[in-house]
Short mmCIF file of C-alpha atoms in Angstrom, two decimals:
data_model
loop_
_atom_site.label_atom_id
_atom_site.label_comp_id
_atom_site.label_asym_id
_atom_site.label_seq_id
_atom_site.Cartn_x
_atom_site.Cartn_y
_atom_site.Cartn_z
CA UNK A 296 106.47 118.57 109.47
CA UNK A 297 106.64 121.54 111.81
CA UNK A 298 105.80 121.87 115.47
CA UNK A 299 108.05 119.59 117.43
CA UNK A 300 108.87 119.27 121.08
CA UNK A 301 107.95 122.41 122.93
CA UNK A 302 109.38 124.74 120.30
CA UNK A 303 107.09 127.45 119.01
CA UNK A 304 106.40 127.11 115.30
CA UNK A 305 108.98 128.91 113.25
CA UNK A 306 108.70 128.36 109.49
CA UNK A 307 112.41 129.07 109.11
CA UNK A 308 113.13 125.92 111.12
CA UNK A 309 111.03 123.61 108.95
CA UNK A 310 114.16 122.34 107.20
CA UNK A 311 115.26 120.94 110.57
CA UNK A 312 111.91 119.24 111.14
CA UNK A 313 111.90 117.79 107.64
CA UNK A 314 114.75 115.54 108.72
CA UNK A 315 113.40 112.23 110.03
CA UNK A 316 115.08 112.09 113.42
CA UNK A 317 115.31 108.60 114.93
CA UNK A 318 113.94 107.56 118.33
CA UNK A 319 117.01 109.11 119.97
CA UNK A 320 116.59 112.34 118.04
CA UNK A 321 119.60 111.58 115.85
CA UNK A 322 120.40 111.24 112.17
CA UNK A 323 123.43 109.54 110.56
CA UNK A 324 125.75 111.92 108.71
CA UNK A 325 128.33 110.97 106.10
CA UNK A 326 131.29 113.31 105.51
CA UNK A 327 132.72 113.18 101.99
CA UNK A 328 135.85 115.09 101.07
CA UNK A 329 135.50 117.74 98.38
CA UNK A 330 137.83 117.10 95.48
CA UNK A 331 138.98 113.56 96.30
CA UNK A 332 135.37 112.48 97.02
CA UNK A 333 136.77 110.12 99.65
CA UNK A 334 134.26 109.09 102.29
CA UNK A 335 135.99 110.25 105.48
CA UNK A 336 133.65 109.18 108.27
CA UNK A 337 130.11 108.64 109.42
CA UNK A 338 128.85 110.15 112.64
CA UNK A 339 125.57 111.36 114.14
CA UNK A 340 123.86 114.71 114.62
CA UNK A 341 120.95 115.88 116.72
CA UNK A 342 118.94 118.99 115.86
CA UNK A 343 121.32 121.32 117.68
CA UNK A 344 124.38 119.80 115.99
CA UNK A 345 122.81 120.18 112.56
CA UNK A 346 121.73 123.74 113.30
CA UNK A 347 125.23 124.66 114.51
CA UNK A 348 126.84 122.95 111.51
CA UNK A 349 124.79 125.11 109.15
CA UNK A 350 125.26 128.28 111.19
CA UNK A 351 129.03 127.87 111.56
CA UNK A 352 129.83 126.20 108.22
CA UNK A 353 131.82 123.63 110.24
CA UNK A 354 130.83 120.09 111.16
CA UNK A 355 129.37 119.70 114.65
CA UNK A 356 128.33 116.15 115.51
CA UNK A 357 126.65 114.55 118.50
CA UNK A 358 128.77 112.06 120.40
CA UNK A 359 126.61 109.10 121.38
CA UNK A 360 129.23 107.84 123.85
CA UNK A 361 129.54 111.21 125.60
CA UNK A 362 125.93 112.25 124.92
CA UNK A 363 127.14 115.74 124.08
CA UNK A 364 127.78 118.01 121.12
CA UNK A 365 131.12 117.32 119.49
CA UNK A 366 132.62 120.16 117.50
CA UNK A 367 134.80 118.18 115.11
CA UNK A 368 138.40 119.32 115.51
CA UNK A 369 137.93 121.14 118.81
CA UNK A 370 140.87 119.20 120.31
CA UNK A 371 142.73 117.90 117.26
CA UNK A 372 142.38 121.02 115.14
CA UNK A 373 141.06 118.73 112.42
CA UNK A 374 138.06 120.91 111.68
CA UNK A 375 135.75 120.14 108.75
CA UNK A 376 134.63 123.09 106.66
CA UNK A 377 131.19 122.26 105.24
CA UNK A 378 130.48 123.21 101.62
CA UNK A 379 127.19 121.44 101.02
CA UNK A 380 124.53 119.45 102.85
CA UNK A 381 122.38 116.83 101.16
CA UNK A 382 119.41 114.86 102.47
CA UNK A 383 118.45 111.46 101.11
CA UNK A 384 115.12 110.27 99.66
CA UNK A 385 113.87 108.93 103.00
CA UNK A 386 114.95 112.16 104.75
CA UNK A 387 116.86 110.12 107.32
CA UNK A 388 120.52 110.37 106.21
CA UNK A 389 122.62 113.50 105.59
CA UNK A 390 125.65 113.77 103.32
CA UNK A 391 128.16 116.58 103.88
CA UNK A 392 130.74 117.77 101.40
CA UNK A 393 133.69 118.94 103.48
CA UNK A 394 137.27 120.14 103.43
CA UNK A 395 139.25 118.43 106.17
CA UNK A 396 141.44 121.09 107.80
CA UNK A 397 144.46 121.10 110.11
CA UNK A 398 146.92 118.70 108.53
CA UNK A 399 148.44 117.95 105.14
CA UNK A 400 147.55 115.36 103.96
CA UNK A 401 144.15 115.68 105.66
CA UNK A 402 143.31 113.53 108.71
CA UNK A 403 139.69 112.81 109.58
CA UNK A 404 140.17 109.76 111.81
CA UNK A 405 141.11 109.79 115.50
CA UNK A 406 143.64 107.03 114.68
CA UNK A 407 145.61 109.58 112.64
CA UNK A 408 144.49 108.23 109.28
CA UNK A 409 142.99 110.11 106.36
CA UNK A 410 139.65 108.28 106.50
CA UNK A 411 137.95 106.22 109.20
CA UNK A 412 137.36 103.48 106.60
CA UNK A 413 140.85 102.01 106.65
CA UNK A 414 139.98 98.35 107.25
CA UNK A 415 139.38 96.31 104.10
CA UNK A 416 137.82 92.86 104.02
CA UNK A 417 140.26 90.39 102.49
CA UNK A 418 139.82 86.62 102.77
CA UNK A 419 137.45 86.96 105.71
CA UNK A 420 139.73 89.33 107.61
CA UNK A 421 139.48 93.06 108.19
CA UNK A 422 142.97 94.33 107.36
CA UNK A 423 144.27 97.84 108.05
CA UNK A 424 145.34 99.09 104.64
CA UNK A 425 145.84 102.84 105.13
CA UNK A 426 148.83 104.55 106.75
CA UNK A 427 148.80 106.49 110.01
CA UNK A 428 149.69 110.05 108.95
CA UNK A 429 150.25 111.37 112.46
CA UNK A 430 150.63 109.65 115.83
CA UNK A 431 147.30 110.05 117.68
CA UNK A 432 149.23 110.83 120.88
CA UNK A 433 150.64 113.87 119.11
CA UNK A 434 147.22 114.82 117.77
CA UNK A 435 145.54 114.85 121.16
CA UNK A 436 148.25 116.25 123.44
CA UNK A 437 149.25 119.28 121.43
CA UNK B 135 134.66 88.89 119.57
CA UNK B 136 133.47 85.42 118.64
CA UNK B 137 130.63 83.33 119.95
CA UNK B 138 127.35 85.05 119.24
CA UNK B 139 123.75 84.06 119.45
CA UNK B 140 123.35 80.32 119.32
CA UNK B 141 125.93 79.85 116.59
CA UNK B 142 128.73 77.38 117.28
CA UNK B 143 132.12 79.06 117.26
CA UNK B 144 133.56 79.16 113.78
CA UNK B 145 136.81 81.11 113.42
CA UNK B 146 135.99 81.80 109.78
CA UNK B 147 133.01 83.87 110.94
CA UNK B 148 135.03 86.13 113.26
CA UNK B 149 135.01 88.89 110.63
CA UNK B 150 131.22 89.02 111.05
CA UNK B 151 131.46 89.23 114.83
CA UNK B 152 134.11 91.96 114.63
CA UNK B 153 131.42 94.28 113.34
CA UNK B 154 129.79 96.15 116.22
CA UNK B 155 126.14 95.37 115.58
CA UNK B 156 123.69 97.77 117.20
CA UNK B 157 120.91 96.83 119.64
CA UNK B 158 118.76 95.74 116.68
CA UNK B 159 121.60 93.65 115.24
CA UNK B 160 122.16 96.12 112.40
CA UNK B 161 124.99 98.20 111.00
CA UNK B 162 124.74 101.23 108.68
CA UNK B 163 126.20 100.67 105.22
CA UNK B 164 127.24 103.34 102.73
CA UNK B 165 127.34 102.47 99.02
CA UNK B 166 129.86 104.49 96.99
CA UNK B 167 130.07 104.16 93.22
CA UNK B 168 133.34 102.92 91.81
CA UNK B 169 134.81 105.39 89.33
CA UNK B 170 132.61 108.41 90.01
CA UNK B 171 133.01 107.96 93.80
CA UNK B 172 129.48 109.29 94.18
CA UNK B 173 127.79 108.31 97.43
CA UNK B 174 124.69 106.51 96.18
CA UNK B 175 122.81 105.55 99.33
CA UNK B 176 122.96 104.48 102.93
CA UNK B 177 121.07 101.45 104.16
CA UNK B 178 121.35 98.81 106.87
CA UNK B 179 122.56 95.23 107.07
CA UNK B 180 122.16 92.47 109.62
CA UNK B 181 124.62 89.55 109.88
CA UNK B 182 122.82 87.52 107.24
CA UNK B 183 122.70 90.44 104.79
CA UNK B 184 126.41 91.08 105.20
CA UNK B 185 127.23 87.40 104.83
CA UNK B 186 125.14 87.15 101.65
CA UNK B 187 126.65 90.37 100.26
CA UNK B 188 130.13 88.89 100.60
CA UNK B 189 129.10 85.44 99.35
CA UNK B 190 127.24 86.77 96.29
CA UNK B 191 129.35 89.84 95.51
CA UNK B 192 126.08 91.79 95.34
CA UNK B 193 124.59 94.14 97.90
CA UNK B 194 121.96 92.59 100.15
CA UNK B 195 120.54 94.95 102.75
CA UNK B 196 118.06 94.56 105.60
CA UNK B 197 114.86 96.54 105.23
CA UNK B 198 113.94 98.02 108.59
CA UNK B 199 110.40 98.86 107.41
CA UNK B 200 109.76 95.32 106.11
CA UNK B 201 112.03 93.63 108.70
CA UNK B 202 113.35 91.36 105.97
CA UNK B 203 116.38 90.85 103.77
CA UNK B 204 116.35 93.13 100.74
CA UNK B 205 118.38 91.97 97.77
CA UNK B 206 119.04 95.33 96.14
CA UNK B 207 117.68 95.27 92.60
CA UNK B 208 115.50 92.17 93.00
CA UNK B 209 112.51 94.08 91.59
CA UNK B 210 114.10 97.04 89.80
CA UNK B 211 117.03 95.14 88.29
CA UNK B 212 119.23 97.85 89.80
CA UNK B 213 121.65 95.39 91.33
CA UNK B 214 124.87 96.59 92.99
CA UNK B 215 128.01 94.60 92.25
CA UNK B 216 130.29 94.88 95.27
CA UNK B 217 134.01 95.38 94.67
CA UNK B 218 135.25 96.17 98.14
CA UNK B 219 134.06 96.31 101.75
CA UNK B 220 135.57 98.63 104.34
CA UNK B 221 134.95 98.87 108.07
CA UNK B 222 135.48 102.08 110.04
CA UNK B 223 137.65 102.71 113.11
CA UNK B 224 134.79 102.07 115.55
CA UNK B 225 133.81 98.90 113.65
CA UNK B 226 130.24 100.14 113.44
CA UNK B 227 129.90 101.48 109.87
CA UNK B 228 130.59 99.68 106.56
CA UNK B 229 131.53 101.32 103.27
CA UNK B 230 130.93 99.42 100.01
CA UNK B 231 132.49 100.21 96.66
CA UNK B 232 129.91 99.21 94.08
CA UNK B 233 128.97 99.28 90.43
CA UNK B 234 125.31 100.19 90.03
CA UNK B 235 123.84 97.88 87.36
CA UNK B 236 120.67 97.80 85.27
CA UNK B 237 120.41 101.26 83.75
CA UNK B 238 122.59 103.77 81.94
CA UNK B 239 123.19 106.22 83.53
CA UNK B 240 123.07 104.24 86.78
CA UNK B 241 120.08 104.54 89.13
CA UNK B 242 120.47 103.70 92.80
CA UNK B 243 117.42 105.52 94.18
CA UNK B 244 113.85 104.24 94.19
CA UNK B 245 112.79 107.69 92.96
CA UNK B 246 114.60 106.96 89.69
CA UNK B 247 117.56 109.19 90.45
CA UNK B 248 121.25 108.36 90.31
CA UNK B 249 121.84 108.86 94.03
CA UNK B 250 119.50 109.00 97.01
CA UNK B 251 121.18 112.25 98.08
CA UNK B 252 119.37 114.53 95.64
CA UNK B 253 118.10 117.16 98.07
CA UNK B 254 120.47 120.05 98.73
CA UNK B 255 120.09 122.57 101.53
CA UNK B 256 119.78 126.07 100.06
CA UNK B 257 118.58 129.04 102.10
CA UNK B 258 116.98 126.81 104.72
CA UNK B 259 115.17 124.66 102.17
CA UNK B 260 115.87 121.15 100.95
CA UNK B 261 115.66 121.45 97.17
CA UNK B 262 115.63 118.54 94.72
CA UNK B 263 118.59 119.23 92.46
CA UNK B 264 119.09 115.96 90.56
CA UNK B 265 117.06 114.70 87.59
CA UNK B 266 114.78 111.66 87.58
CA UNK B 267 116.43 109.33 85.06
CA UNK B 268 113.54 106.89 84.84
CA UNK B 269 109.93 107.07 86.01
CA UNK B 270 109.66 104.95 89.19
CA UNK B 271 106.36 103.52 87.91
CA UNK B 272 108.30 102.07 84.98
CA UNK B 273 111.04 100.79 87.26
CA UNK B 274 108.70 98.86 89.52
CA UNK B 275 106.09 97.54 87.09
CA UNK B 276 108.36 96.05 84.46
#
C-alpha cells in the first residue's frame, strides 16, 4: 500500500497510496452538491490534485486534455468548497461533497449550466433539458 | 458521429455513437438513487451494456475484471431499475437515476452496504462509516 514511485515512505501519505490509481495515475472523481445532492460533474485527479484538494479544502482536478492540474474555478470563479471525501469499495472512485461557489444559482458546468449532466435520453436522442444560467462567454472573459 | 466498427449505419443508433467511448470502448457510469439522491456506485459500460440497459430498463454494466457484460443483480438479486439516463457536457460520462431493488433498505454494494462510497477520509485515514446491511456471504450464496 505504501512506497510508490521514488517517494520515501511516509505513513501519513498512506491514504493517498490506498487509492487505486489507474495506469495513467488517475482516479475518477464525482462532485455531488451538498444540500441538493445533485451530481454536478465527474472529472479526474492525480495524486497531486487529490493532495491539494484535501490541503486546500477546494477541488483541484487533473485535466487530461491539458495534462495539467486544474484548480476548479481558477478562471470562472466557480470554485468548489469540499466538505467530505469518500472512497468506494474498490478504492478506485472518489466522491466529493461540495458547495459550488461563485454564482447564484450555482454553476458547475463550463456551458454555464448548474450540472454537467444536462442531456437526457428521450426516444433515442440526447436532449438538452437544463437552462444555461450564464453565458459561457461572460464566464470566461470576466 | 455515426458509422462505427463494422456496424451498418443506422440513424436510430446515433445516440450510442454520440457517447465518447474511451480507448477500451467504455464509458464511466454513475448510479444515483431516485428519491434519496444517494450516489450508489460508479461502474463502466460498453456499447452493448448501454444498449441493453436502455432496452431492458435495468442497469447492465461491463466488468473490466471479467471483460464481460455484468447484469447488475443477476446473482445478488440487487437489480437496478433505470428511470433516466443523462450524458455530460463532454459526452464521456453517463448518470443513471435508479431504484435499487431486492432488499430493504436497498443494497448496491457487494460488501452488503447501501452505497459503494462507505469510506470517508478523516484525519488522513479512510474510515468505513456505513453499516453492512446484509452479510455478503448470504447475498452471494442464496
